[in-house]
Amino acid sequence: MVKLKSRDCTVGIDAGELASFVRGGHEFIHQKGSPGWGSSDTEMFPIIGPLDKANFRVQTPKGKAVQDQHGLLRQIPYELILQTESTAVFAKEYTAGTEVKNSKYPAKSTEPFMDWPYSFRFEKSFELKEGALEIIFRVSGEEGMPFMLGYHPAFRLHSDAPMIIANDQEISLGEVLAVGSRAFQVPNCTSITLQDEKQITIGTKGFGHFMCWTEVRNMICIEPISFYPYAVEQKELDQGFQYLKDKAEFKVVIKPNL
């Protein structure tokens, strides 16, 4: 476990996964083992959304690639490449055409392996600043590589009636629960505030949208995304791609408002 510390904040990172963010003695991150989800954060790359109704194939300029829900990146382990008292940087590298084992097979997928016809490097950096955690994602690789990016952190809920504030819109936990597995869409939004026992704001740069998901009342995932996958049919998911120009950078700032 990598730990970052500042005057009143402590961050725990488990193999590149944000496992804890405590400020003023308050834990903001969903804990593994608690009901709802077996992780505390992950990335969705190079696609967002499911592909079970598209035979687990997505169209690219180099032909069809085998992908499963939210892409193959999460199946590749991170390597810690830099650590200081307040900073940690992790990286993953992928070589075009390499088969990656699919953990959803065989229980939830017919595909034992996934592949992607492009090579890329993916970096995730954490920096604990005064009262806030800055997370930067850097994608580099082949010119013209299609991709989507989503960040999938889960926040622990401490109250019975938390509220999500986005673009002056109030979204209740019940509204998110009602949407189910599709996730509640929050388009054209760069900042969301979760009003719970303590308040926290998730600000972004480069993503453009959010979606919110949970199936329990003790946690909620507030997910910055570059594309909302349910806006199209699964066989047309390639409509949500953007195309890499040398490199791309996306930022998330998680700031408790105590």
Coordinates of C-alpha atoms in Angstrom, one line a residue:
M1 CA 0.0 0.0 0.0
V2 CA 1.4 3.4 -1.0
K3 CA 0.5 6.2 1.4
L4 CA 0.5 9.9 0.7
K5 CA 0.3 12.4 3.5
S6 CA -0.2 16.2 3.9
R7 CA -1.1 18.3 7.0
D8 CA -4.6 16.9 7.5
C9 CA -5.1 14.3 4.7
T10 CA -4.0 10.7 4.1
V11 CA -4.3 8.8 0.9
G12 CA -3.9 5.1 0.4
I13 CA -3.2 3.6 -3.0
D14 CA -3.3 -0.2 -3.5
A15 CA -1.5 -1.2 -6.8
G16 CA -2.7 2.0 -8.5
E17 CA -6.2 1.8 -7.0
L18 CA -7.4 4.7 -4.8
A19 CA -8.2 2.7 -1.7
S20 CA -8.6 5.5 0.9
F21 CA -8.8 9.3 1.2
V22 CA -9.2 10.5 4.7
R23 CA -9.4 14.2 5.7
G24 CA -10.2 15.3 9.2
G25 CA -10.7 11.7 10.2
H26 CA -13.5 11.2 7.6
E27 CA -13.1 8.4 5.0
F28 CA -14.5 9.4 1.6
I29 CA -13.7 6.2 -0.4
H30 CA -15.8 3.0 -0.5
Q31 CA -13.9 0.2 1.1
K32 CA -13.4 -3.2 -0.5
G33 CA -15.4 -5.8 1.3
S34 CA -18.3 -3.4 1.9
P35 CA -21.6 -4.1 0.0
G36 CA -21.9 -2.7 -3.5
W37 CA -18.7 -3.2 -5.4
G38 CA -15.5 -5.2 -5.1
S39 CA -13.2 -2.3 -6.0
S40 CA -12.7 1.3 -4.9
D41 CA -11.7 2.7 -8.2
T42 CA -10.7 1.7 -11.8
E43 CA -10.4 3.1 -15.3
M44 CA -12.5 2.4 -18.4
F45 CA -10.3 2.3 -21.4
P46 CA -10.2 2.1 -24.4
I47 CA -14.0 1.7 -24.4
I48 CA -16.7 2.5 -21.9
G49 CA -19.8 0.4 -21.6
P50 CA -20.8 -3.2 -22.3
L51 CA -20.4 -5.1 -25.6
D52 CA -22.3 -8.3 -24.9
K53 CA -25.0 -7.5 -27.5
A54 CA -22.3 -6.8 -30.1
N55 CA -20.6 -10.2 -29.8
F56 CA -17.9 -8.4 -27.7
R57 CA -16.5 -6.7 -30.8
V58 CA -15.9 -3.0 -31.4
Q59 CA -15.0 -1.4 -34.8
T60 CA -11.7 0.4 -35.1
P61 CA -9.8 1.8 -38.2
K62 CA -7.7 -1.4 -38.0
G63 CA -10.7 -3.8 -37.9
K64 CA -12.7 -5.2 -35.1
A65 CA -11.2 -5.7 -31.6
V66 CA -12.3 -8.1 -28.9
Q67 CA -13.3 -6.1 -25.8
D68 CA -15.5 -6.7 -22.8
Q69 CA -17.3 -4.2 -20.5
H70 CA -15.2 -1.0 -19.9
G71 CA -12.2 -2.3 -21.9
L72 CA -9.0 -4.3 -21.3
L73 CA -6.9 -1.7 -19.4
R74 CA -8.3 -2.8 -16.0
Q75 CA -7.0 -6.3 -16.6
I76 CA -3.4 -5.1 -16.9
P77 CA -1.5 -4.5 -13.6
Y78 CA 0.1 -1.1 -12.8
E79 CA 3.8 -0.6 -12.2
L80 CA 4.8 2.0 -9.6
I81 CA 7.4 4.3 -11.3
L82 CA 7.7 7.2 -8.9
Q83 CA 6.9 7.9 -5.2
T84 CA 7.4 10.8 -2.9
E85 CA 5.7 11.8 0.3
S86 CA 2.9 13.5 -1.6
T87 CA 3.1 12.0 -5.1
A88 CA 2.8 8.6 -6.7
V89 CA 2.9 7.7 -10.4
F90 CA 1.8 4.4 -11.9
A91 CA 2.0 3.1 -15.5
K92 CA 0.7 0.4 -17.8
E93 CA 2.0 -0.5 -21.2
Y94 CA 0.3 -2.5 -23.9
T95 CA 1.7 -3.9 -27.2
A96 CA -0.7 -4.1 -30.1
G97 CA -2.4 -7.5 -30.6
T98 CA -1.4 -8.9 -27.3
E99 CA -4.1 -11.2 -25.8
V100 CA -5.2 -10.1 -22.3
K101 CA -7.0 -12.5 -20.0
N102 CA -10.6 -11.6 -19.4
S103 CA -11.6 -12.0 -15.7
K104 CA -15.3 -12.0 -16.7
Y105 CA -14.9 -15.3 -18.5
P106 CA -16.6 -17.7 -18.3
A107 CA -19.2 -16.5 -15.7
K108 CA -20.1 -13.3 -17.5
S109 CA -18.5 -13.4 -20.9
T110 CA -18.0 -15.8 -23.8
E111 CA -14.5 -14.3 -24.5
P112 CA -11.5 -15.7 -22.6
F113 CA -9.2 -13.0 -23.9
M114 CA -9.4 -9.4 -25.2
D115 CA -7.1 -7.6 -27.6
W116 CA -6.5 -4.2 -29.1
P117 CA -4.8 -3.4 -32.5
Y118 CA -2.8 -0.4 -31.1
S119 CA 0.1 -0.1 -28.7
F120 CA -0.2 2.5 -25.9
R121 CA 1.2 3.7 -22.6
F122 CA -1.2 4.7 -19.8
E123 CA 0.0 6.7 -16.8
K124 CA -2.0 7.5 -13.6
S125 CA -0.5 10.0 -11.2
F126 CA -1.6 11.1 -7.8
E127 CA -0.6 14.3 -6.1
L128 CA -1.9 15.2 -2.7
K129 CA -2.0 19.0 -2.5
E130 CA -3.3 21.2 0.3
G131 CA -6.7 19.6 1.1
A132 CA -7.2 18.0 -2.3
L133 CA -6.1 15.0 -4.4
E134 CA -5.2 15.6 -8.0
I135 CA -5.3 12.6 -10.3
I136 CA -3.9 13.0 -13.9
F137 CA -4.2 10.4 -16.6
R138 CA -1.8 10.5 -19.6
V139 CA -2.3 8.4 -22.7
S140 CA 0.4 8.1 -25.3
G141 CA 0.7 5.7 -28.3
E142 CA 0.0 5.3 -31.9
E143 CA -1.2 8.4 -33.8
G144 CA -4.9 8.0 -34.6
M145 CA -5.6 5.4 -32.0
P146 CA -9.3 5.4 -31.1
F147 CA -10.3 5.5 -27.5
M148 CA -12.7 6.5 -24.7
L149 CA -11.7 7.2 -21.1
G150 CA -13.7 6.9 -18.0
Y151 CA -12.6 7.1 -14.4
H152 CA -14.6 5.0 -12.0
P153 CA -14.1 6.0 -8.3
A154 CA -16.5 4.8 -5.6
F155 CA -17.4 7.1 -2.6
R156 CA -18.6 5.8 0.7
L157 CA -21.9 7.2 1.9
H158 CA -22.4 8.0 5.5
S159 CA -26.0 9.5 5.5
D160 CA -29.4 8.2 4.6
A161 CA -30.2 10.9 2.0
P162 CA -27.1 12.1 0.2
M163 CA -27.6 14.5 -2.7
I164 CA -25.6 15.0 -5.9
I165 CA -25.3 18.6 -7.2
A166 CA -24.4 18.9 -10.9
N167 CA -25.0 22.0 -13.1
D168 CA -27.4 23.4 -10.5
Q169 CA -29.4 20.1 -10.7
E170 CA -30.1 18.1 -7.6
I171 CA -29.9 14.3 -8.1
S172 CA -31.1 12.0 -5.3
L173 CA -29.6 8.6 -4.5
G174 CA -33.0 7.1 -5.4
E175 CA -32.8 8.5 -8.9
V176 CA -29.4 6.9 -9.5
L177 CA -30.7 3.6 -8.0
A178 CA -33.7 3.7 -10.3
V179 CA -31.6 3.8 -13.5
G180 CA -29.8 0.6 -12.5
S181 CA -26.8 -0.8 -14.4
R182 CA -27.0 1.7 -17.2
A183 CA -25.8 4.5 -14.9
F184 CA -27.4 7.9 -14.5
Q185 CA -26.2 10.3 -17.3
V186 CA -24.9 13.8 -16.4
P187 CA -24.0 15.4 -19.7
N188 CA -21.9 18.5 -20.4
C189 CA -20.6 18.7 -16.8
T190 CA -17.1 19.2 -15.4
S191 CA -17.8 19.3 -11.7
I192 CA -20.1 17.4 -9.3
T193 CA -20.5 17.9 -5.6
L194 CA -21.6 15.0 -3.3
Q195 CA -23.5 16.3 -0.3
D196 CA -23.3 13.7 2.4
E197 CA -22.4 13.8 6.1
K198 CA -19.3 15.6 4.7
Q199 CA -19.2 17.3 1.3
I200 CA -16.8 16.5 -1.5
T201 CA -16.4 17.9 -5.0
I202 CA -15.1 16.1 -8.0
G203 CA -13.7 18.5 -10.6
T204 CA -12.5 17.5 -14.1
K205 CA -10.6 18.6 -17.2
G206 CA -10.8 16.8 -20.5
F207 CA -13.6 14.4 -19.8
G208 CA -16.7 16.6 -20.4
H209 CA -19.4 14.4 -18.8
F210 CA -20.2 12.2 -15.8
M211 CA -22.3 9.2 -15.1
C212 CA -23.4 8.0 -11.6
W213 CA -23.9 4.4 -10.6
T214 CA -24.8 2.3 -7.6
E215 CA -27.0 -0.6 -6.6
V216 CA -26.7 -0.1 -2.9
R217 CA -27.3 2.8 -0.4
N218 CA -23.8 2.8 1.2
M219 CA -21.8 3.9 -1.8
I220 CA -22.0 5.7 -5.1
C221 CA -19.7 5.8 -8.1
I222 CA -19.3 9.3 -9.6
E223 CA -17.6 8.7 -12.9
P224 CA -16.0 11.3 -15.2
I225 CA -16.4 10.0 -18.8
S226 CA -15.5 11.1 -22.3
F227 CA -18.6 9.5 -23.7
Y228 CA -21.8 8.1 -22.3
P229 CA -22.0 4.6 -23.8
Y230 CA -25.8 4.1 -23.7
A231 CA -26.3 7.0 -26.1
V232 CA -25.8 4.5 -29.0
E233 CA -26.4 0.9 -29.7
Q234 CA -23.6 -1.4 -28.7
K235 CA -22.7 -2.3 -32.3
E236 CA -22.2 1.5 -32.9
L237 CA -20.1 2.1 -29.8
D238 CA -17.2 3.3 -32.0
Q239 CA -19.2 6.5 -32.5
G240 CA -17.9 7.6 -29.1
F241 CA -14.3 7.3 -29.9
Q242 CA -11.9 10.2 -30.0
Y243 CA -8.5 9.8 -31.7
L244 CA -5.1 10.1 -30.2
K245 CA -2.8 12.9 -31.4
D246 CA 0.6 11.8 -29.9
K247 CA -0.7 12.0 -26.3
A248 CA -3.8 13.1 -24.3
E249 CA -4.2 14.3 -20.7
F250 CA -7.2 14.2 -18.4
K251 CA -7.5 15.5 -14.9
V252 CA -9.6 14.8 -11.8
V253 CA -9.4 16.8 -8.6
I254 CA -11.2 15.4 -5.5
K255 CA -11.6 18.1 -2.9
P256 CA -13.4 17.6 0.4
N257 CA -15.3 20.7 1.6
L258 CA -15.0 20.6 5.3

